Short mmCIF file of C-alpha atoms and ligand atoms in Angstrom, two decimals:
data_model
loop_
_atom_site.label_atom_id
_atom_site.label_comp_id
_atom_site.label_asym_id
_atom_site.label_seq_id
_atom_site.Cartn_x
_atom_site.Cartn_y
_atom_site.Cartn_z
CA UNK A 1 11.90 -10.51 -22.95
CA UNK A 2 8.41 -9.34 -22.05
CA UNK A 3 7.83 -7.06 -19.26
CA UNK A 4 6.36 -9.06 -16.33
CA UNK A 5 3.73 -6.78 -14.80
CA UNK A 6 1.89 -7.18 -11.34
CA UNK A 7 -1.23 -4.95 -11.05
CA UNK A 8 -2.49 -4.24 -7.38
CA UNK A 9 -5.81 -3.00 -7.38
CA UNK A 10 -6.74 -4.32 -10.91
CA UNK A 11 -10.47 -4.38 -10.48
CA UNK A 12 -10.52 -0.29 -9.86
CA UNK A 13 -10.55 2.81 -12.59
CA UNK A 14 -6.85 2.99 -12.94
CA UNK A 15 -6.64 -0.95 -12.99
CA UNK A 16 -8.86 -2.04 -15.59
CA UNK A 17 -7.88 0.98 -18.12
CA UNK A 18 -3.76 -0.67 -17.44
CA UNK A 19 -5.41 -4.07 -18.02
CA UNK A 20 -6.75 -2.77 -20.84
CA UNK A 21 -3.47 -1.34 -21.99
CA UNK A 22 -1.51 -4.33 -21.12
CA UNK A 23 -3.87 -6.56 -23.13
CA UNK A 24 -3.17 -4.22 -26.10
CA UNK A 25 0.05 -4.49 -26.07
CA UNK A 26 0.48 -8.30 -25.47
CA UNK A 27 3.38 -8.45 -27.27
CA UNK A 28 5.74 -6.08 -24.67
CA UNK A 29 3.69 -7.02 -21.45
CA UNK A 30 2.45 -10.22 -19.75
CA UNK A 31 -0.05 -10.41 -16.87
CA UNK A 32 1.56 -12.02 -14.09
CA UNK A 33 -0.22 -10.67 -10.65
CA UNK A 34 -3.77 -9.18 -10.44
CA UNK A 35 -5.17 -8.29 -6.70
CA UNK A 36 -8.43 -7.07 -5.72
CA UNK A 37 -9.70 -6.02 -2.43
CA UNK A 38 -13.98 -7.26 -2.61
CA UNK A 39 -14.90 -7.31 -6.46
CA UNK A 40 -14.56 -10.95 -6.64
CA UNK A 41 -16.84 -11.42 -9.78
CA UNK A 42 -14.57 -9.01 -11.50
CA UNK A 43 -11.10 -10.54 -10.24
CA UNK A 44 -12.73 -13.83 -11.59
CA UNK A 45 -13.56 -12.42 -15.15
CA UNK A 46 -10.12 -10.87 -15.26
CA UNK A 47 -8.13 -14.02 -14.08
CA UNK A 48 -10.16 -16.23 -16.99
CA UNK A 49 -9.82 -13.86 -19.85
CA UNK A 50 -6.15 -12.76 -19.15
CA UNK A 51 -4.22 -15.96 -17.29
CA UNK A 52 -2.24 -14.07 -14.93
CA UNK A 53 0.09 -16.82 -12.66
CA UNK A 54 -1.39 -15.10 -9.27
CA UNK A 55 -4.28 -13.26 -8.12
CA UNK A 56 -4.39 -11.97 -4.53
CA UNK A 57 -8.18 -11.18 -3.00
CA UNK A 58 -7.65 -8.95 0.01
CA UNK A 59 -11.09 -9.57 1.89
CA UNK A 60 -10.11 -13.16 2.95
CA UNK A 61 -14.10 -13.60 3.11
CA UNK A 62 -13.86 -13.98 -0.51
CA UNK A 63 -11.28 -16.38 -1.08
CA UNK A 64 -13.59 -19.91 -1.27
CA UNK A 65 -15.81 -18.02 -3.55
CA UNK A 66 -12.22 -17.02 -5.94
CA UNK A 67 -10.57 -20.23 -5.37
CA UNK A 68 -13.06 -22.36 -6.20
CA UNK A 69 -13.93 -20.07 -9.52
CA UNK A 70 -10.43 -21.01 -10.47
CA UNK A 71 -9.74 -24.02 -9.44
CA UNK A 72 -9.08 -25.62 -13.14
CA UNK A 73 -7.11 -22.37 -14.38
CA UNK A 74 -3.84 -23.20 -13.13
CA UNK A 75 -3.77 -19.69 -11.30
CA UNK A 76 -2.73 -19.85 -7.95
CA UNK A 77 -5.26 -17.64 -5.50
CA UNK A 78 -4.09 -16.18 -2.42
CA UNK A 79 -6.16 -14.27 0.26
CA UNK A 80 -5.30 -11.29 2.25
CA UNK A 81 -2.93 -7.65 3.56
CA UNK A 82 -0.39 -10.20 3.89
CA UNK A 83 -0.57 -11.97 0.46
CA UNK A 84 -0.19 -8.13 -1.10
CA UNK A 85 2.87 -7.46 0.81
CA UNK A 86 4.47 -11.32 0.18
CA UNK A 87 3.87 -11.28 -3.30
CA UNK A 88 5.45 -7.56 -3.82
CA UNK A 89 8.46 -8.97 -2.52
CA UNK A 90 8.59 -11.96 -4.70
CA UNK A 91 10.31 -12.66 -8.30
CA UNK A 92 6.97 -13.04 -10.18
CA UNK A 93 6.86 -9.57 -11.82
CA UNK A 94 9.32 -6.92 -12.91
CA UNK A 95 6.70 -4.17 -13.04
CA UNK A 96 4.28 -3.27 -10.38
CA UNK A 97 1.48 -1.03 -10.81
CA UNK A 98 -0.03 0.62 -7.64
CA UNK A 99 -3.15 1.31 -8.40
CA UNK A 100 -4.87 0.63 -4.97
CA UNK A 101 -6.51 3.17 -3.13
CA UNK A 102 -5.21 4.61 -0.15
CA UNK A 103 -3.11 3.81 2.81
CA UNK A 104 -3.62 0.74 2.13
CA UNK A 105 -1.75 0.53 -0.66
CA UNK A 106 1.83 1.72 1.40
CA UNK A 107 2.82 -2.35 2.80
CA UNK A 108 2.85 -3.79 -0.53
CA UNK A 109 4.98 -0.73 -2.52
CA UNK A 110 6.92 -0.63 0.34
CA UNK A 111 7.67 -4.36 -0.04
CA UNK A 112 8.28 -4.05 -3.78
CA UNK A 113 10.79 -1.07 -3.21
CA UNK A 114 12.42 -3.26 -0.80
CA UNK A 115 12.73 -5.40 -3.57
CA UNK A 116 14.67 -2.73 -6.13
CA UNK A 117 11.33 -2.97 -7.97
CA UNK A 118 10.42 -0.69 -10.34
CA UNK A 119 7.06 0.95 -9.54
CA UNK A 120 4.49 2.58 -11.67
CA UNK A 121 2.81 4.50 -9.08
CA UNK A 122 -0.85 5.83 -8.94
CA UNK A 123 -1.34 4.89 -5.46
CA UNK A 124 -0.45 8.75 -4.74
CA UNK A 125 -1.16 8.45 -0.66
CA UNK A 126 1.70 6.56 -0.48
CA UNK A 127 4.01 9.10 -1.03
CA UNK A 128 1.70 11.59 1.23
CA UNK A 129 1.79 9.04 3.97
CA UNK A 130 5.27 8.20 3.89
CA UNK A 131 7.22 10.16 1.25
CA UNK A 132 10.46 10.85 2.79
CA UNK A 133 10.71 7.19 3.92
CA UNK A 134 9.72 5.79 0.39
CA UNK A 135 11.96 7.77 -1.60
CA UNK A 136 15.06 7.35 0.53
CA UNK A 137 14.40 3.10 0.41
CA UNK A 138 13.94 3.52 -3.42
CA UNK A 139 16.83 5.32 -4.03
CA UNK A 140 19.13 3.00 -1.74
CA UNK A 141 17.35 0.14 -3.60
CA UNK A 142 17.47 1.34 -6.89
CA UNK A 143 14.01 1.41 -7.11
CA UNK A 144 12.14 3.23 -9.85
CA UNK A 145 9.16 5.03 -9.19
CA UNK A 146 7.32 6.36 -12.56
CA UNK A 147 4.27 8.10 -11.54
CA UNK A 148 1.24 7.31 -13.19
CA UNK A 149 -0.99 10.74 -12.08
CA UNK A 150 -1.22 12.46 -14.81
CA UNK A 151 0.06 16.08 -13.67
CA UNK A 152 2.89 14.01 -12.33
CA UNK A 153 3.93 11.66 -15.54
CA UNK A 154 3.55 15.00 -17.35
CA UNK A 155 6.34 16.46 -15.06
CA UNK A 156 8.26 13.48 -15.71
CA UNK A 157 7.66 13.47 -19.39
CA UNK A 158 8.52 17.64 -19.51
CA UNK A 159 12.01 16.09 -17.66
CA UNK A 160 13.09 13.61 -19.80
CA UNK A 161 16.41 14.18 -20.91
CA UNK A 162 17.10 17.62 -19.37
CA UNK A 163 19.62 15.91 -17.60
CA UNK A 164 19.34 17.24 -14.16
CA UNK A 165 18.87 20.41 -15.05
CA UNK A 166 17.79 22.48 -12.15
CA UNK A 167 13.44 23.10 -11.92
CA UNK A 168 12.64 26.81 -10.65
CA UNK A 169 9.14 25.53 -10.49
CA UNK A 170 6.63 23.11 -11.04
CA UNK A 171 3.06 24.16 -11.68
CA UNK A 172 0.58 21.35 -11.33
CA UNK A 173 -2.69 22.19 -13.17
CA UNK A 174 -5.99 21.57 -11.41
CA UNK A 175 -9.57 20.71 -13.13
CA UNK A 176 -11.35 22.80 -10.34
CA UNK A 177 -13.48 19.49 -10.23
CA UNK A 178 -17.46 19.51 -10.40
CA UNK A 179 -18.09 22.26 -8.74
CA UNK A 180 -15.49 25.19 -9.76
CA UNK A 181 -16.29 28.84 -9.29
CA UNK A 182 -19.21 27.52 -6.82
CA UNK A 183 -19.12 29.60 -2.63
CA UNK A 184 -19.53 27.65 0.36
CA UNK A 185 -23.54 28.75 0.52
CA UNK A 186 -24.17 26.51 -2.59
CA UNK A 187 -21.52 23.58 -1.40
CA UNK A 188 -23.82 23.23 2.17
CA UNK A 189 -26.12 21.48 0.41
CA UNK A 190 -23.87 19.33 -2.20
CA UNK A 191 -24.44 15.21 -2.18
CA UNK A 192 -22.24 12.32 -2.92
CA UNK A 193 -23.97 11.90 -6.26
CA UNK A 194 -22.88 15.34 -7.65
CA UNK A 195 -19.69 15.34 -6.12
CA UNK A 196 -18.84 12.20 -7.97
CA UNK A 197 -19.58 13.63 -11.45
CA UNK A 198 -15.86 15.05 -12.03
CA UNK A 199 -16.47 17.32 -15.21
CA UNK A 200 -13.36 15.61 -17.41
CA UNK A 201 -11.98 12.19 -15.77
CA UNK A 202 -14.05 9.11 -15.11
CA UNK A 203 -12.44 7.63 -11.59
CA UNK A 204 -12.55 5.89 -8.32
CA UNK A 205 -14.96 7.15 -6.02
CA UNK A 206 -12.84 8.13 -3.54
CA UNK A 207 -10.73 10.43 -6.16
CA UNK A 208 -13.35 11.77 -7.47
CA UNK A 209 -14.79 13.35 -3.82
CA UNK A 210 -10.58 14.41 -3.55
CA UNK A 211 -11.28 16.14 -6.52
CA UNK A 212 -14.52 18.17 -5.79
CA UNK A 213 -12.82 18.73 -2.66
CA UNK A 214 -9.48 19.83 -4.45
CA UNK A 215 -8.10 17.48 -1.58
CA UNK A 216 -6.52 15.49 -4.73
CA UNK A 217 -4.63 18.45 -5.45
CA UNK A 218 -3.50 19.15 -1.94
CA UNK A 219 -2.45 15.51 -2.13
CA UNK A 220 -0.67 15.54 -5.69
CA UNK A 221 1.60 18.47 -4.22
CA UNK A 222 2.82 16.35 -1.70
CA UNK A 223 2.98 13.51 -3.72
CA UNK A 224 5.23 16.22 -6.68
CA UNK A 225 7.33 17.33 -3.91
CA UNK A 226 8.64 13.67 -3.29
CA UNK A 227 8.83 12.33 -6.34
CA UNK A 228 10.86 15.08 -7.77
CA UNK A 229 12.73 16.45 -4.59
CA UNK A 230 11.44 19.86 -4.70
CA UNK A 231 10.96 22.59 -2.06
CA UNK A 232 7.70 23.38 -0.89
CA UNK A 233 7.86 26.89 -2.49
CA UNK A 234 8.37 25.80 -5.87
CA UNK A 235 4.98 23.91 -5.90
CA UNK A 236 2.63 25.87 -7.65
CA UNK A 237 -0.75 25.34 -8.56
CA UNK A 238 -2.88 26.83 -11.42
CA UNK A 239 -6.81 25.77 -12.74
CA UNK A 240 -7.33 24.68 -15.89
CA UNK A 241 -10.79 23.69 -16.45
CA UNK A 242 -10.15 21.81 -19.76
CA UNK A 243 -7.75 19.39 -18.71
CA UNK A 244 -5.38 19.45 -21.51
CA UNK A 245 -2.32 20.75 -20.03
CA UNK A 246 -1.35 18.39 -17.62
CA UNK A 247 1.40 20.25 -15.71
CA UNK A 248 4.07 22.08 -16.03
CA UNK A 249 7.93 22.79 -15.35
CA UNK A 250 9.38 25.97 -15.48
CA UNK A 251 13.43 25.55 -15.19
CA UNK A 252 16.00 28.34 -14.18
CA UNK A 253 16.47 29.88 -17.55
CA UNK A 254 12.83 30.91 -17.36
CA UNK A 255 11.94 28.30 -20.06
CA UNK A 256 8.47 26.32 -19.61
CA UNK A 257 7.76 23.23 -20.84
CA UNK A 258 4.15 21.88 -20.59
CA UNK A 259 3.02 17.80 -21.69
CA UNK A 260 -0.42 17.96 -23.30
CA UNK A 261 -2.93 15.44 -24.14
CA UNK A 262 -6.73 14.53 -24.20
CA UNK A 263 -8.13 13.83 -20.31
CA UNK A 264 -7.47 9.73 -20.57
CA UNK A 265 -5.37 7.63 -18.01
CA UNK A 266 -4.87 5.19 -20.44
CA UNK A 267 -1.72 7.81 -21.61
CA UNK A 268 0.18 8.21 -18.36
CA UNK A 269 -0.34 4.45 -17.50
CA UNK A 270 1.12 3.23 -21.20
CA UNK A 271 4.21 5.41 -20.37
CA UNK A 272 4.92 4.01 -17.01
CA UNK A 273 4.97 0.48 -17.85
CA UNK A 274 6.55 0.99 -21.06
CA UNK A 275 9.07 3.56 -19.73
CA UNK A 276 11.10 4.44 -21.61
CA UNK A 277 9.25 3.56 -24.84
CA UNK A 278 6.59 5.66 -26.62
CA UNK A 279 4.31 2.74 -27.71
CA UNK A 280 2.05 3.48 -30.48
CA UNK A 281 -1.85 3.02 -29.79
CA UNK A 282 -4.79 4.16 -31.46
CA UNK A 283 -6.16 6.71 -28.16
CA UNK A 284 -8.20 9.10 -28.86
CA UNK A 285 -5.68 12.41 -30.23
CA UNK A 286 -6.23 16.08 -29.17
CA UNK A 287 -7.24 18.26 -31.60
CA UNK A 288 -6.96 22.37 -30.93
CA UNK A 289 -9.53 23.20 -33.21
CA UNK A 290 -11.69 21.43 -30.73
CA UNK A 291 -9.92 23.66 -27.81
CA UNK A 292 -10.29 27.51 -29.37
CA UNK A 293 -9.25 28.86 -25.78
CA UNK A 294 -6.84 27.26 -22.81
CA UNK A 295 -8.06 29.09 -19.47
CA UNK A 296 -6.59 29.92 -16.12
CA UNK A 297 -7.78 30.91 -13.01
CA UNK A 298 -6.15 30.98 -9.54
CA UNK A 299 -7.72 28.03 -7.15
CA UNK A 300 -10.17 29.35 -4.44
CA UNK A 301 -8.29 28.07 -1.16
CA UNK A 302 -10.89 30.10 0.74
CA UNK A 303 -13.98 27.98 -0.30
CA UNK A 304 -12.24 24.68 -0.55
CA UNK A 305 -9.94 24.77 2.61
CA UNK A 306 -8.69 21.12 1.88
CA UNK A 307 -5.96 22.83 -0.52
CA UNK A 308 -5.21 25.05 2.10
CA UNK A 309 -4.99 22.70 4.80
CA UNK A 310 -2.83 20.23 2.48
CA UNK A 311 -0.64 23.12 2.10
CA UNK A 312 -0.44 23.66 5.58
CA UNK A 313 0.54 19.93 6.28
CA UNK A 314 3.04 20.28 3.70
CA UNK A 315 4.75 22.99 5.09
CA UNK A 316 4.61 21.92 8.98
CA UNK A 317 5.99 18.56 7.70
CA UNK A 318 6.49 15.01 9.75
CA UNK A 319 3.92 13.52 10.34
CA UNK A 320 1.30 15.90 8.90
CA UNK A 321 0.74 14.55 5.87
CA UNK A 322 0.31 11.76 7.14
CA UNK A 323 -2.41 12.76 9.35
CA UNK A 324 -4.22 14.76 7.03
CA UNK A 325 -4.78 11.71 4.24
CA UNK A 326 -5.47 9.33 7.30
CA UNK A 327 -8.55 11.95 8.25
CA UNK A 328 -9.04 12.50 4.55
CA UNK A 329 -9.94 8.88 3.91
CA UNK A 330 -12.48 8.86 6.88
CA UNK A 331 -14.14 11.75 6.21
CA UNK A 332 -14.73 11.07 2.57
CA UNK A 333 -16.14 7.28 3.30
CA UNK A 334 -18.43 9.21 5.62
CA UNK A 335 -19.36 12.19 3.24
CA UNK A 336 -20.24 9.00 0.98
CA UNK A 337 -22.04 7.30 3.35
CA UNK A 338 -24.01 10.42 3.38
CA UNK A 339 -22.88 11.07 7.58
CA UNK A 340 -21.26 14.52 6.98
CA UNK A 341 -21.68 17.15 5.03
CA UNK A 342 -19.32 18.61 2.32
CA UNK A 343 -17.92 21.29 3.97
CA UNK A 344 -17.83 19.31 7.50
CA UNK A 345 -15.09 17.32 5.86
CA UNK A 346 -12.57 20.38 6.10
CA UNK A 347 -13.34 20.90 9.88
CA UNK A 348 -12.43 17.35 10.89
CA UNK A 349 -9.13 16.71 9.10
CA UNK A 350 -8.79 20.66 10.84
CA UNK A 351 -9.58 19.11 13.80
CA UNK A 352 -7.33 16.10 13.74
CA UNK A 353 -4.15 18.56 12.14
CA UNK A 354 -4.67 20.53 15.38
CA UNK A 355 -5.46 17.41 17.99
CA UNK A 356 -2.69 14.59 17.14
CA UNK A 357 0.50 14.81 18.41
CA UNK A 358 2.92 16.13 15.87
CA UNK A 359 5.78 14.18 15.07
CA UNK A 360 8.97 16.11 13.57
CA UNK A 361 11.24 13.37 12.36
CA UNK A 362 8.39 9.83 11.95
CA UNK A 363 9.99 6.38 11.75
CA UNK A 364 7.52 4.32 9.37
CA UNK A 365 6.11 2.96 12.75
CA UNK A 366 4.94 6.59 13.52
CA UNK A 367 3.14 6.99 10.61
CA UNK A 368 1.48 3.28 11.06
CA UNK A 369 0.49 4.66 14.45
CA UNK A 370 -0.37 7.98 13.22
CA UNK A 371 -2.57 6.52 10.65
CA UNK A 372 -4.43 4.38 13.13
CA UNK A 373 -4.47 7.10 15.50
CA UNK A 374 -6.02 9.74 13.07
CA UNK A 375 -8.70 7.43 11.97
CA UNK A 376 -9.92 6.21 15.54
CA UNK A 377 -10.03 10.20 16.46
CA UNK A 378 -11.73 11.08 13.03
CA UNK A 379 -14.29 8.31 13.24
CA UNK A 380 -14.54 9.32 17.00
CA UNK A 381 -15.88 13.12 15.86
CA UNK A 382 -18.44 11.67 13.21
CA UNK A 383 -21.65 10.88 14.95
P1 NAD B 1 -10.79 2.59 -7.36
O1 NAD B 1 -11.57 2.77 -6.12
O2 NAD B 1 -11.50 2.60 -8.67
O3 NAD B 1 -9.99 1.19 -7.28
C1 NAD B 1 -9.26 0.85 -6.15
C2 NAD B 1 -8.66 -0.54 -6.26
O4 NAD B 1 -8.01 -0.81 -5.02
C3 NAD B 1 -9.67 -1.65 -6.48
O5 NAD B 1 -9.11 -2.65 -7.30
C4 NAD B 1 -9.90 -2.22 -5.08
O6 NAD B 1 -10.24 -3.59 -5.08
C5 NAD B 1 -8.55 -2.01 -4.45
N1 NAD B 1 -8.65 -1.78 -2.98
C6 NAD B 1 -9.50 -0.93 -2.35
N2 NAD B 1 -9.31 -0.99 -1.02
C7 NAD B 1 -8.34 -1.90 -0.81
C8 NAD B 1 -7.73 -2.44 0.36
N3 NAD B 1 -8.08 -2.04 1.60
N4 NAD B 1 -6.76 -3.37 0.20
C9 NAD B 1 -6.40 -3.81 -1.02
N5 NAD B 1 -6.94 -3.34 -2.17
C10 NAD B 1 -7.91 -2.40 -2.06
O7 NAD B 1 -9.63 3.68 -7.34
P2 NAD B 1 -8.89 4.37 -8.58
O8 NAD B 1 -9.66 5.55 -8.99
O9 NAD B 1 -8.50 3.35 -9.58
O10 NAD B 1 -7.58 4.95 -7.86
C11 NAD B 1 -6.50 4.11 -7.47
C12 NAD B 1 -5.32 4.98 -7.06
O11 NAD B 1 -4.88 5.69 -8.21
C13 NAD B 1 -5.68 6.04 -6.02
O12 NAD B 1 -4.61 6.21 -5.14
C14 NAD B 1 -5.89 7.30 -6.84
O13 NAD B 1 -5.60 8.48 -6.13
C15 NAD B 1 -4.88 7.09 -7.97
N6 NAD B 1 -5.24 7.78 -9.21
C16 NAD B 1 -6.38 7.47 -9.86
C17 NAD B 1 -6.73 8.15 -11.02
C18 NAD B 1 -7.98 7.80 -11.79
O14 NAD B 1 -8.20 8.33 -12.88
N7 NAD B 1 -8.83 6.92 -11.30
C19 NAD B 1 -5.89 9.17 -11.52
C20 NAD B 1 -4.72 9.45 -10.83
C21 NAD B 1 -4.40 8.76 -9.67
MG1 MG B 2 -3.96 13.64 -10.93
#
């Protein structure tokens, strides 16, 4: 029996490379679901070359023009949030990929954990957003999550069959992004355009401000401290400019194992929807002649306060996290936009960690509210 996969957000960095990956490997995987939030054109092209069953286009101002692209392809094309979180919770796929972007992407793995789904997850504010939530419904649903982030599949991978044995620590590696080793009087000036050239990764533009920001690594420990039940002290994290190691675990015999590869999501996304399988493919291999030294260098929290201030959320828990990705998402679209500055996207999300109410113990309706909260408030301090 083929593996029945549903990718949501298939028109995006992380969902074309899986299509990709899927298509290569035809004879483990079939296409059932693709979604897309605007990219019509590109949902379209997808839909005729691969012949998934379903394809979901979020912007319901879209649908005629993807409906009527497919109206002889025997595909059936539905529109809208609601489609996303319907079809999660349907029998059309075994395997869903969340790969959208965002909080927008919680509903429909919600609905899929629901479900007993198993989940290869990229969509890492989910678990920011709503971690304790999502983790307690997969584990009374026997849900699987498999991350696809790559410091967090190579925790998994360093995992496999230790059997429970207790972690000391995880250390997540961090690129240190584009702009690594530079001081707040050089990041005044920075623009979207720089920002978005990460040094090693090709990715979403939102991801790639996270990770000049080192916001993706504030978010990533959250995300590691759900997925694999840890304490907030044994998150560590460590740069690594090249990229290779992609995290660590150290267990309580002292013993570290590390999972090492060339920079390529194409890796981490293979191994999620073929879990537990090693699938052979012809990627790109690493070579350490081509790597003469590994380096290491602590991460400057004092220049790029979004680590610290993800910390911080961490550690004052509830509804923090949540909070801090909901400003997060705001303040990036606006640093994009070109409305804020660089640096003036630390001193909002500090502003909304110090102005919303704090929740201790959230029900998933506090987050919602939270969320929507956060962003009015953030949106409300950008002129
Ligand atoms: P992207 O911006 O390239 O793609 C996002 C996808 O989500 C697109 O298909 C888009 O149509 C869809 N989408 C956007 N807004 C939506 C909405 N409101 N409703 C429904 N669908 C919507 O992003 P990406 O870089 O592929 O990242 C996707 C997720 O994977 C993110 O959570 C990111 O943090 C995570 N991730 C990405 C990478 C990477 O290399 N790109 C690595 C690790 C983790
Ligand atoms: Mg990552």
């Amino acid at each position: 029996m083929k593996r029945r996969i549903a990718i949501f957000g298939s028109t995006g960095s992380i969902g074309t490379q899986a299509v990709d990956v899927i298509a290569n490997n035809s004879d483990i995987f079939s296409l059932e679901v693709l979604s897309a939030h605007s990219n019509a054109d590109l949902l379209i092209a997808q839909a005729k070359q691969y012949h998934p069953n379903i394809v979901i286009i979020t912007d319901e101002s879209k649908y005629e023009k993807v409906n009527s692209a497919l109206e002889n392809d025997n595909i059936k094309v539905y529109a809208g949030e609601k489609a996303l979180v319907d079809i999660a919770g349907s029998d059309t796929y075994d395997v869903l990929l969340a790969a959208i972007v965002g909080y927008a992407g919680l509903a429909s793995t919600l609905a899929a954990i629901e479900q007993g789904k198993t989940i290869a997850l990229a969509n890492k504010e989910t678990l920011v957003v709503a971690g304790d939530i999502v983790t307690a419904m997969a584990k009374e649903k026997n849900a699987l999550i498999l991350p696809v982030d790559s410091e967090h599949s190579a925790i998994f991978q360093c995992l496999v069959g230790e059997n429970n044995n207790p972690i000391e620590k995880i250390i997540l590696t961090a690129s240190g992004g584009p702009f690594l080793g530079k001081k707040p009087n050089y990041l005044i000036n920075v623009k979207k355009d720089h920002a978005l050239q990460h040094p090693n990764w090709t990715m979403g533009a939102k991801i790639s401000i996270d990770s000049a920001s080192l916001m993706n690594k504030g978010l990533e420990m959250i995300e590691a401290k759900w997925l694999f039940g840890l304490q907030n002290e044994q998150i560590e994290i460590i740069v690594h400019p090249q990229s290779v190691i992609h995290s660590m675990v150290q267990f309580e015999d002292g013993s570290m194992k590390a999972q090492m590869g060339l920079p390529d999501m194409k890796l981490p996304i293979q191994y999620a929807l073929a879990y537990p399988q090693r699938v052979k493919n012809d990627f790109k291999r690493l070579q350490f002649k081509n790597y003469p030294s590994l380096t290491f260098e602590p991460a400057d929290i004092k220049t790029f306060r979004n680590l610290a201030l993800a910390k911080d959320a961490m550690f004052k828990g509830g509804n923090s996290p949540c909070i801090l990705n909901a400003a997060n998402e705001i303040v990036v679209e606006a640093f994009i936009k070109n409305k804020i500055s660089f640096l003036e996207m630390s001193d909002i999300i500090e502003t909304c960690l110090e102005k919303l109410t704090f929740i201790e113990k959230p029900s998933l309706n506090d987050y919602i509210q939270s969320n929507r909260e956060t962003r009015d408030f953030a949106s409300s301090l950008i002129k």
